[in-house]
GROMACS .gro file of C-alpha atoms in nm:
model
  347
    1MET     CA    1   1.073  -0.760   0.835
    2LYS     CA    2   1.011  -0.429   1.013
    3ALA     CA    3   0.767  -0.157   0.910
    4LEU     CA    4   0.590   0.146   1.051
    5CYS     CA    5   0.228   0.064   1.132
    6TYR     CA    6  -0.071   0.280   1.215
    7GLN     CA    7  -0.238   0.174   1.541
    8GLY     CA    8  -0.477   0.465   1.590
    9PRO     CA    9  -0.466   0.846   1.611
   10GLN     CA   10  -0.113   0.977   1.684
   11THR     CA   11   0.010   0.617   1.721
   12ILE     CA   12   0.274   0.486   1.481
   13HIS     CA   13   0.468   0.176   1.588
   14TYR     CA   14   0.783   0.013   1.449
   15GLU     CA   15   0.666  -0.347   1.420
   16THR     CA   16   0.742  -0.688   1.274
   17VAL     CA   17   0.518  -0.761   0.975
   18ALA     CA   18   0.503  -1.033   0.711
   19ASP     CA   19   0.791  -1.020   0.466
   20ALA     CA   20   0.724  -0.855   0.131
   21LYS     CA   21   0.711  -1.122  -0.139
   22LEU     CA   22   0.624  -1.173  -0.503
   23GLU     CA   23   0.252  -1.234  -0.547
   24ASP     CA   24   0.225  -1.197  -0.923
   25ASP     CA   25   0.451  -1.250  -1.221
   26GLY     CA   26   0.470  -0.873  -1.278
   27ASP     CA   27   0.586  -0.792  -0.924
   28ILE     CA   28   0.925  -0.689  -0.792
   29VAL     CA   29   1.039  -0.674  -0.431
   30LEU     CA   30   1.263  -0.387  -0.321
   31ARG     CA   31   1.498  -0.344  -0.031
   32MET     CA   32   1.406   0.006   0.089
   33GLU     CA   33   1.690   0.260   0.063
   34ALA     CA   34   1.492   0.567   0.169
   35CYS     CA   35   1.127   0.655   0.224
   36GLY     CA   36   0.940   0.976   0.295
   37ILE     CA   37   0.658   1.102   0.514
   38CYS     CA   38   0.400   1.288   0.307
   39GLY     CA   39   0.162   1.553   0.435
   40SER     CA   40  -0.125   1.320   0.347
   41ASP     CA   41   0.025   1.058   0.584
   42LEU     CA   42  -0.054   1.302   0.864
   43HIS     CA   43  -0.424   1.271   0.789
   44ILE     CA   44  -0.400   0.901   0.869
   45TYR     CA   45  -0.181   0.983   1.171
   46HIS     CA   46  -0.456   1.217   1.296
   47GLY     CA   47  -0.717   0.944   1.254
   48HIS     CA   48  -0.901   1.084   0.954
   49PRO     CA   49  -1.082   0.814   0.758
   50PHE     CA   50  -0.910   0.734   0.434
   51PRO     CA   51  -1.058   0.407   0.303
   52GLY     CA   52  -0.937   0.125   0.522
   53THR     CA   53  -0.804   0.337   0.807
   54GLU     CA   54  -1.099   0.254   1.024
   55ASN     CA   55  -0.935  -0.079   1.111
   56PRO     CA   56  -0.588  -0.051   1.266
   57CYS     CA   57  -0.322  -0.189   1.222
   58PHE     CA   58  -0.166  -0.155   0.878
   59SER     CA   59   0.170  -0.043   0.742
   60VAL     CA   60   0.190   0.313   0.612
   61GLY     CA   61   0.373   0.530   0.361
   62HIS     CA   62   0.366   0.572  -0.018
   63GLU     CA   63   0.704   0.728  -0.107
   64ALA     CA   64   1.014   0.510  -0.142
   65ILE     CA   65   1.318   0.418  -0.345
   66GLY     CA   66   1.521   0.103  -0.317
   67GLU     CA   67   1.724  -0.181  -0.465
   68VAL     CA   68   1.554  -0.466  -0.652
   69MET     CA   69   1.588  -0.796  -0.464
   70GLU     CA   70   1.346  -1.019  -0.657
   71VAL     CA   71   1.165  -0.999  -0.990
   72GLY     CA   72   0.863  -1.186  -1.122
   73LYS     CA   73   0.906  -1.387  -1.440
   74ALA     CA   74   0.696  -1.140  -1.643
   75VAL     CA   75   0.905  -0.833  -1.544
   76ARG     CA   76   1.097  -0.687  -1.839
   77ARG     CA   77   1.249  -0.357  -1.718
   78PHE     CA   78   1.427  -0.457  -1.397
   79ARG     CA   79   1.675  -0.704  -1.261
   80PRO     CA   80   1.818  -0.767  -0.913
   81GLY     CA   81   2.053  -0.489  -0.807
   82ASP     CA   82   1.876  -0.211  -0.996
   83ARG     CA   83   1.796   0.108  -0.803
   84VAL     CA   84   1.440   0.219  -0.864
   85MET     CA   85   1.184   0.471  -0.746
   86LEU     CA   86   0.819   0.390  -0.696
   87SER     CA   87   0.508   0.574  -0.798
   88ALA     CA   88   0.280   0.643  -0.503
   89SER     CA   89  -0.014   0.566  -0.733
   90VAL     CA   90  -0.044   0.214  -0.871
   91GLY     CA   91  -0.235   0.092  -1.176
   92CYS     CA   92  -0.290  -0.251  -1.330
   93GLY     CA   93   0.002  -0.198  -1.569
   94ALA     CA   94  -0.174  -0.362  -1.862
   95CYS     CA   95  -0.452  -0.133  -1.990
   96ARG     CA   96  -0.393   0.144  -2.242
   97ASN     CA   97  -0.424   0.420  -1.983
   98CYS     CA   98  -0.170   0.262  -1.749
   99LEU     CA   99   0.071   0.209  -2.035
  100ILE     CA  100   0.071   0.584  -2.110
  101GLY     CA  101   0.113   0.665  -1.738
  102ASN     CA  102  -0.245   0.766  -1.658
  103VAL     CA  103  -0.306   0.512  -1.381
  104LEU     CA  104  -0.589   0.725  -1.241
  105ALA     CA  105  -0.791   0.616  -1.545
  106CYS     CA  106  -0.694   0.246  -1.516
  107THR     CA  107  -0.973   0.050  -1.684
  108ASN     CA  108  -0.910  -0.280  -1.505
  109ALA     CA  109  -0.908  -0.175  -1.140
  110PRO     CA  110  -0.935   0.139  -0.925
  111MET     CA  111  -0.605   0.318  -0.877
  112ARG     CA  112  -0.435   0.208  -0.554
  113ILE     CA  113  -0.199   0.392  -0.321
  114TYR     CA  114   0.049   0.227  -0.086
  115GLY     CA  115  -0.015   0.243   0.284
  116ILE     CA  116  -0.361   0.397   0.317
  117GLY     CA  117  -0.527   0.080   0.440
  118ARG     CA  118  -0.501  -0.296   0.415
  119GLY     CA  119  -0.516  -0.313   0.037
  120LEU     CA  120  -0.152  -0.244  -0.048
  121ALA     CA  121   0.121  -0.255   0.215
  122GLY     CA  122   0.298   0.071   0.294
  123CYS     CA  123   0.645   0.182   0.183
  124GLN     CA  124   0.778   0.283   0.526
  125ALA     CA  125   0.917  -0.067   0.558
  126GLU     CA  126   1.241  -0.257   0.514
  127ALA     CA  127   1.110  -0.417   0.193
  128ILE     CA  128   0.828  -0.335  -0.050
  129ARG     CA  129   0.628  -0.537  -0.300
  130VAL     CA  130   0.567  -0.339  -0.620
  131PRO     CA  131   0.280  -0.470  -0.836
  132ALA     CA  132   0.292  -0.432  -1.216
  133ALA     CA  133   0.643  -0.299  -1.168
  134ASP     CA  134   0.718  -0.227  -1.534
  135VAL     CA  135   0.461   0.057  -1.515
  136ASN     CA  136   0.460   0.142  -1.144
  137ALA     CA  137   0.835   0.188  -1.093
  138SER     CA  138   1.124   0.348  -1.279
  139LEU     CA  139   1.501   0.318  -1.280
  140ILE     CA  140   1.664   0.609  -1.099
  141PRO     CA  141   1.850   0.797  -1.372
  142GLU     CA  142   2.218   0.878  -1.340
  143GLY     CA  143   2.273   1.205  -1.157
  144ILE     CA  144   1.940   1.195  -0.971
  145SER     CA  145   2.006   1.204  -0.595
  146VAL     CA  146   1.826   1.009  -0.324
  147GLU     CA  147   1.642   1.325  -0.219
  148GLN     CA  148   1.538   1.411  -0.575
  149ALA     CA  149   1.421   1.054  -0.639
  150ILE     CA  150   1.206   1.050  -0.325
  151MET     CA  151   1.041   1.374  -0.432
  152LEU     CA  152   0.971   1.222  -0.773
  153THR     CA  153   0.765   0.942  -0.615
  154ASP     CA  154   0.479   1.178  -0.525
  155ASN     CA  155   0.538   1.535  -0.407
  156LEU     CA  156   0.698   1.690  -0.715
  157PRO     CA  157   0.461   1.528  -0.968
  158THR     CA  158   0.166   1.637  -0.752
  159ALA     CA  159   0.292   1.997  -0.744
  160TRP     CA  160   0.346   1.992  -1.120
  161PHE     CA  161   0.003   1.836  -1.180
  162GLY     CA  162  -0.155   2.103  -0.964
  163CYS     CA  163   0.006   2.375  -1.173
  164LEU     CA  164  -0.098   2.213  -1.501
  165ASN     CA  165  -0.454   2.191  -1.372
  166ALA     CA  166  -0.439   2.562  -1.289
  167ASP     CA  167  -0.390   2.644  -1.660
  168ILE     CA  168  -0.083   2.860  -1.589
  169GLN     CA  169   0.017   3.056  -1.898
  170PRO     CA  170   0.329   3.267  -1.960
  171GLY     CA  171   0.290   3.603  -1.790
  172ASP     CA  172   0.019   3.489  -1.548
  173THR     CA  173  -0.016   3.592  -1.186
  174VAL     CA  174  -0.052   3.281  -0.969
  175ALA     CA  175  -0.150   3.230  -0.604
  176VAL     CA  176  -0.024   2.923  -0.417
  177VAL     CA  177  -0.204   2.847  -0.092
  178GLY     CA  178  -0.009   2.626   0.150
  179LEU     CA  179   0.370   2.609   0.155
  180GLY     CA  180   0.456   2.259   0.258
  181PRO     CA  181   0.688   2.074   0.018
  182ILE     CA  182   0.414   2.042  -0.246
  183GLY     CA  183   0.317   2.407  -0.223
  184LEU     CA  184   0.678   2.524  -0.241
  185MET     CA  185   0.742   2.303  -0.541
  186ALA     CA  186   0.425   2.444  -0.696
  187VAL     CA  187   0.579   2.790  -0.658
  188GLU     CA  188   0.892   2.672  -0.840
  189SER     CA  189   0.684   2.488  -1.103
  190ALA     CA  190   0.469   2.794  -1.168
  191PHE     CA  191   0.779   2.992  -1.260
  192VAL     CA  192   0.896   2.710  -1.489
  193LEU     CA  193   0.559   2.731  -1.664
  194GLY     CA  194   0.612   3.103  -1.721
  195ALA     CA  195   0.431   3.276  -1.436
  196SER     CA  196   0.544   3.636  -1.405
  197ARG     CA  197   0.438   3.671  -1.042
  198VAL     CA  198   0.357   3.416  -0.772
  199PHE     CA  199   0.191   3.499  -0.442
  200ALA     CA  200   0.276   3.235  -0.181
  201ILE     CA  201   0.048   3.208   0.123
  202ASP     CA  202   0.103   3.024   0.451
  203LEU     CA  203   0.066   3.071   0.826
  204VAL     CA  204   0.427   2.967   0.896
  205ALA     CA  205   0.681   3.249   0.866
  206GLU     CA  206   0.974   3.017   0.788
  207ARG     CA  207   0.787   2.867   0.496
  208ARG     CA  208   0.697   3.211   0.363
  209GLN     CA  209   1.066   3.297   0.380
  210LEU     CA  210   1.152   2.991   0.169
  211ALA     CA  211   0.894   3.099  -0.088
  212THR     CA  212   1.051   3.444  -0.098
  213GLN     CA  213   1.386   3.282  -0.175
  214LEU     CA  214   1.221   3.114  -0.473
  215GLY     CA  215   1.114   3.454  -0.605
  216ALA     CA  216   0.756   3.456  -0.476
  217ILE     CA  217   0.573   3.731  -0.291
  218ALA     CA  218   0.496   3.577   0.048
  219LEU     CA  219   0.175   3.666   0.229
  220GLU     CA  220  -0.008   3.571   0.546
  221PRO     CA  221  -0.354   3.417   0.491
  222ALA     CA  222  -0.537   3.689   0.684
  223SER     CA  223  -0.412   3.967   0.459
  224ALA     CA  224  -0.368   3.780   0.129
  225LEU     CA  225  -0.698   3.881  -0.027
  226ASP     CA  226  -0.651   4.254   0.031
  227GLU     CA  227  -0.282   4.253  -0.064
  228ILE     CA  228  -0.340   4.064  -0.388
  229ARG     CA  229  -0.630   4.293  -0.475
  230GLU     CA  230  -0.409   4.596  -0.420
  231ALA     CA  231  -0.107   4.450  -0.601
  232THR     CA  232  -0.312   4.358  -0.908
  233GLY     CA  233  -0.521   4.674  -0.923
  234GLY     CA  234  -0.830   4.472  -0.836
  235ARG     CA  235  -0.779   4.220  -1.116
  236MET     CA  236  -0.672   3.937  -0.877
  237ALA     CA  237  -0.470   3.628  -0.974
  238HIS     CA  238  -0.527   3.445  -1.301
  239CYS     CA  239  -0.524   3.114  -1.115
  240ALA     CA  240  -0.457   2.949  -0.780
  241VAL     CA  241  -0.305   2.622  -0.662
  242GLU     CA  242  -0.433   2.497  -0.326
  243ALA     CA  243  -0.199   2.251  -0.147
  244VAL     CA  244  -0.357   2.209   0.197
  245GLY     CA  245  -0.702   2.060   0.152
  246LEU     CA  246  -0.901   2.237   0.422
  247ASP     CA  247  -1.234   2.409   0.370
  248ALA     CA  248  -1.085   2.746   0.468
  249THR     CA  249  -0.785   2.718   0.233
  250VAL     CA  250  -0.997   2.602  -0.061
  251GLN     CA  251  -1.231   2.897  -0.005
  252LEU     CA  252  -0.932   3.131   0.018
  253ALA     CA  253  -0.796   3.001  -0.312
  254ILE     CA  254  -1.132   3.061  -0.478
  255SER     CA  255  -1.147   3.416  -0.344
  256LEU     CA  256  -0.804   3.505  -0.484
  257VAL     CA  257  -0.870   3.440  -0.853
  258ALA     CA  258  -1.017   3.672  -1.112
  259ARG     CA  259  -1.338   3.615  -1.305
  260GLN     CA  260  -1.289   3.331  -1.554
  261GLY     CA  261  -0.989   3.218  -1.349
  262THR     CA  262  -0.892   2.864  -1.251
  263VAL     CA  263  -0.860   2.703  -0.909
  264SER     CA  264  -0.661   2.379  -0.880
  265VAL     CA  265  -0.682   2.177  -0.557
  266VAL     CA  266  -0.425   1.907  -0.482
  267GLY     CA  267  -0.431   1.932  -0.102
  268ALA     CA  268  -0.535   1.591   0.034
  269GLY     CA  269  -0.677   1.733   0.353
  270THR     CA  270  -1.007   1.709   0.534
  271ALA     CA  271  -1.222   1.949   0.333
  272THR     CA  272  -1.582   1.831   0.342
  273SER     CA  273  -1.720   2.043   0.055
  274GLN     CA  274  -2.048   2.069   0.248
  275ASP     CA  275  -2.044   2.444   0.187
  276PHE     CA  276  -1.898   2.429  -0.164
  277PRO     CA  277  -1.959   2.771  -0.320
  278ILE     CA  278  -2.112   2.657  -0.647
  279ARG     CA  279  -2.309   2.982  -0.688
  280GLU     CA  280  -1.988   3.187  -0.660
  281LEU     CA  281  -1.816   2.969  -0.920
  282LEU     CA  282  -2.110   3.005  -1.155
  283ILE     CA  283  -2.139   3.383  -1.119
  284ARG     CA  284  -1.766   3.435  -1.165
  285ASN     CA  285  -1.736   3.169  -1.437
  286LEU     CA  286  -1.450   2.994  -1.259
  287THR     CA  287  -1.287   2.666  -1.356
  288PHE     CA  288  -1.241   2.439  -1.053
  289ARG     CA  289  -1.033   2.123  -1.063
  290ALA     CA  290  -0.938   1.883  -0.787
  291GLY     CA  291  -0.761   1.556  -0.832
  292VAL     CA  292  -0.499   1.296  -0.752
  293CYS     CA  293  -0.186   1.282  -0.964
  294SER     CA  294  -0.089   0.990  -1.188
  295VAL     CA  295   0.277   1.014  -1.094
  296GLN     CA  296   0.414   0.808  -1.385
  297GLU     CA  297   0.263   1.045  -1.639
  298HIS     CA  298   0.502   1.325  -1.539
  299TRP     CA  299   0.831   1.147  -1.469
  300GLU     CA  300   1.003   1.206  -1.803
  301LYS     CA  301   0.947   1.580  -1.812
  302LEU     CA  302   1.027   1.635  -1.443
  303ILE     CA  303   1.349   1.435  -1.458
  304HIS     CA  304   1.450   1.649  -1.755
  305PHE     CA  305   1.381   1.970  -1.562
  306ILE     CA  306   1.581   1.846  -1.262
  307GLN     CA  307   1.874   1.750  -1.484
  308GLN     CA  308   1.859   2.093  -1.645
  309GLY     CA  309   1.868   2.258  -1.302
  310ARG     CA  310   1.525   2.420  -1.349
  311LEU     CA  311   1.363   2.232  -1.061
  312HIS     CA  312   1.535   2.163  -0.728
  313PRO     CA  313   1.311   1.938  -0.517
  314GLU     CA  314   1.601   1.827  -0.298
  315ARG     CA  315   1.619   2.169  -0.133
  316PHE     CA  316   1.299   2.095   0.058
  317VAL     CA  317   1.433   1.783   0.232
  318THR     CA  318   1.533   1.896   0.580
  319HIS     CA  319   1.557   1.587   0.802
  320THR     CA  320   1.648   1.218   0.783
  321LEU     CA  321   1.595   0.966   1.064
  322PRO     CA  322   1.626   0.586   1.082
  323LEU     CA  323   1.309   0.385   1.033
  324ASN     CA  324   1.323   0.255   1.389
  325GLN     CA  325   1.273   0.614   1.504
  326GLY     CA  326   0.961   0.646   1.290
  327ALA     CA  327   0.734   0.737   1.580
  328ASP     CA  328   0.965   1.029   1.662
  329ALA     CA  329   0.980   1.126   1.294
  330TYR     CA  330   0.601   1.147   1.277
  331ARG     CA  331   0.579   1.352   1.597
  332MET     CA  332   0.843   1.594   1.471
  333PHE     CA  333   0.686   1.621   1.127
  334ASP     CA  334   0.341   1.677   1.276
  335ALA     CA  335   0.461   1.943   1.521
  336ARG     CA  336   0.687   2.115   1.261
  337THR     CA  337   0.966   2.127   1.517
  338ASP     CA  338   1.324   2.216   1.428
  339GLY     CA  339   1.215   2.370   1.097
  340VAL     CA  340   1.113   2.033   0.952
  341LEU     CA  341   0.976   2.049   0.599
  342LYS     CA  342   1.033   1.710   0.434
  343MET     CA  343   1.118   1.409   0.648
  344LEU     CA  344   1.301   1.106   0.506
  345MET     CA  345   1.374   0.777   0.678
  346THR     CA  346   1.636   0.512   0.606
  347PRO     CA  347   1.666   0.147   0.717
   0.00000   0.00000   0.00000
């Protein structure tokens, strides 16, 4: 079969790889219908060392939906022909935590993610093996579009998780730093959670404009601190969601919140934390959370919000290319050409 493989910095190739196959009784194998490029995929693309990326070549990607082709004999929820969406994060599927959707706390094995090394093959491929499928995949509900389902595999749950970790309460003022798809969906999620005012911060003017259309107050990073101070009468934001993952953006998020506020970091960037401002957090009594989302934990609620028309993740999908043009898709996504926001690929 064909898949996109990482060969080194800025080098993604469309290559022949071993066919996806059942390896365990709980596995299913999907024929990929659509897959997405995530912002965190760009960190691999740029050569930053996620575990396993030191040794090219491996297939990449962790967002996909598809049709079930094969099922292991222990699989109970799926049969050939079903259309399913994957969770980017994979647990053992058997422990108590996995069974309630919290695969990050899997007690039998560390949580795995598709396509960040040699451990679990990537989803930007013609077919995908899904381990412990009864927990790590879900039927695509009626009325959920391809674009919505792709966003449910990672980006939307991560945005929602980031907002929950920010302790957003009705009436709060929220700052969102970084307006890629996750940041923009965090803006929308903050309003669903009852935020009265959301400041949305990004370098890219087009992305600030999208945030404005969502009802946010869009700001440039250089002026955000002063403008939020003025707009809040010096009180600052109750909380901040950081969706970039750079040292500068994490520090900006910390600077924007009030005393006893909360900072939530979901940006999977290249922040080193070597200059982590622990003294500032102590003096201002801030709550700081950073983490990876257990996607499965949030599916039920997010599907409900989409079906109600309260969340619209599909609006952030801007481009679709065939998988065999994956190298071009990565270059376009990396360079942000042609207004690209979320890039999908199809077989």
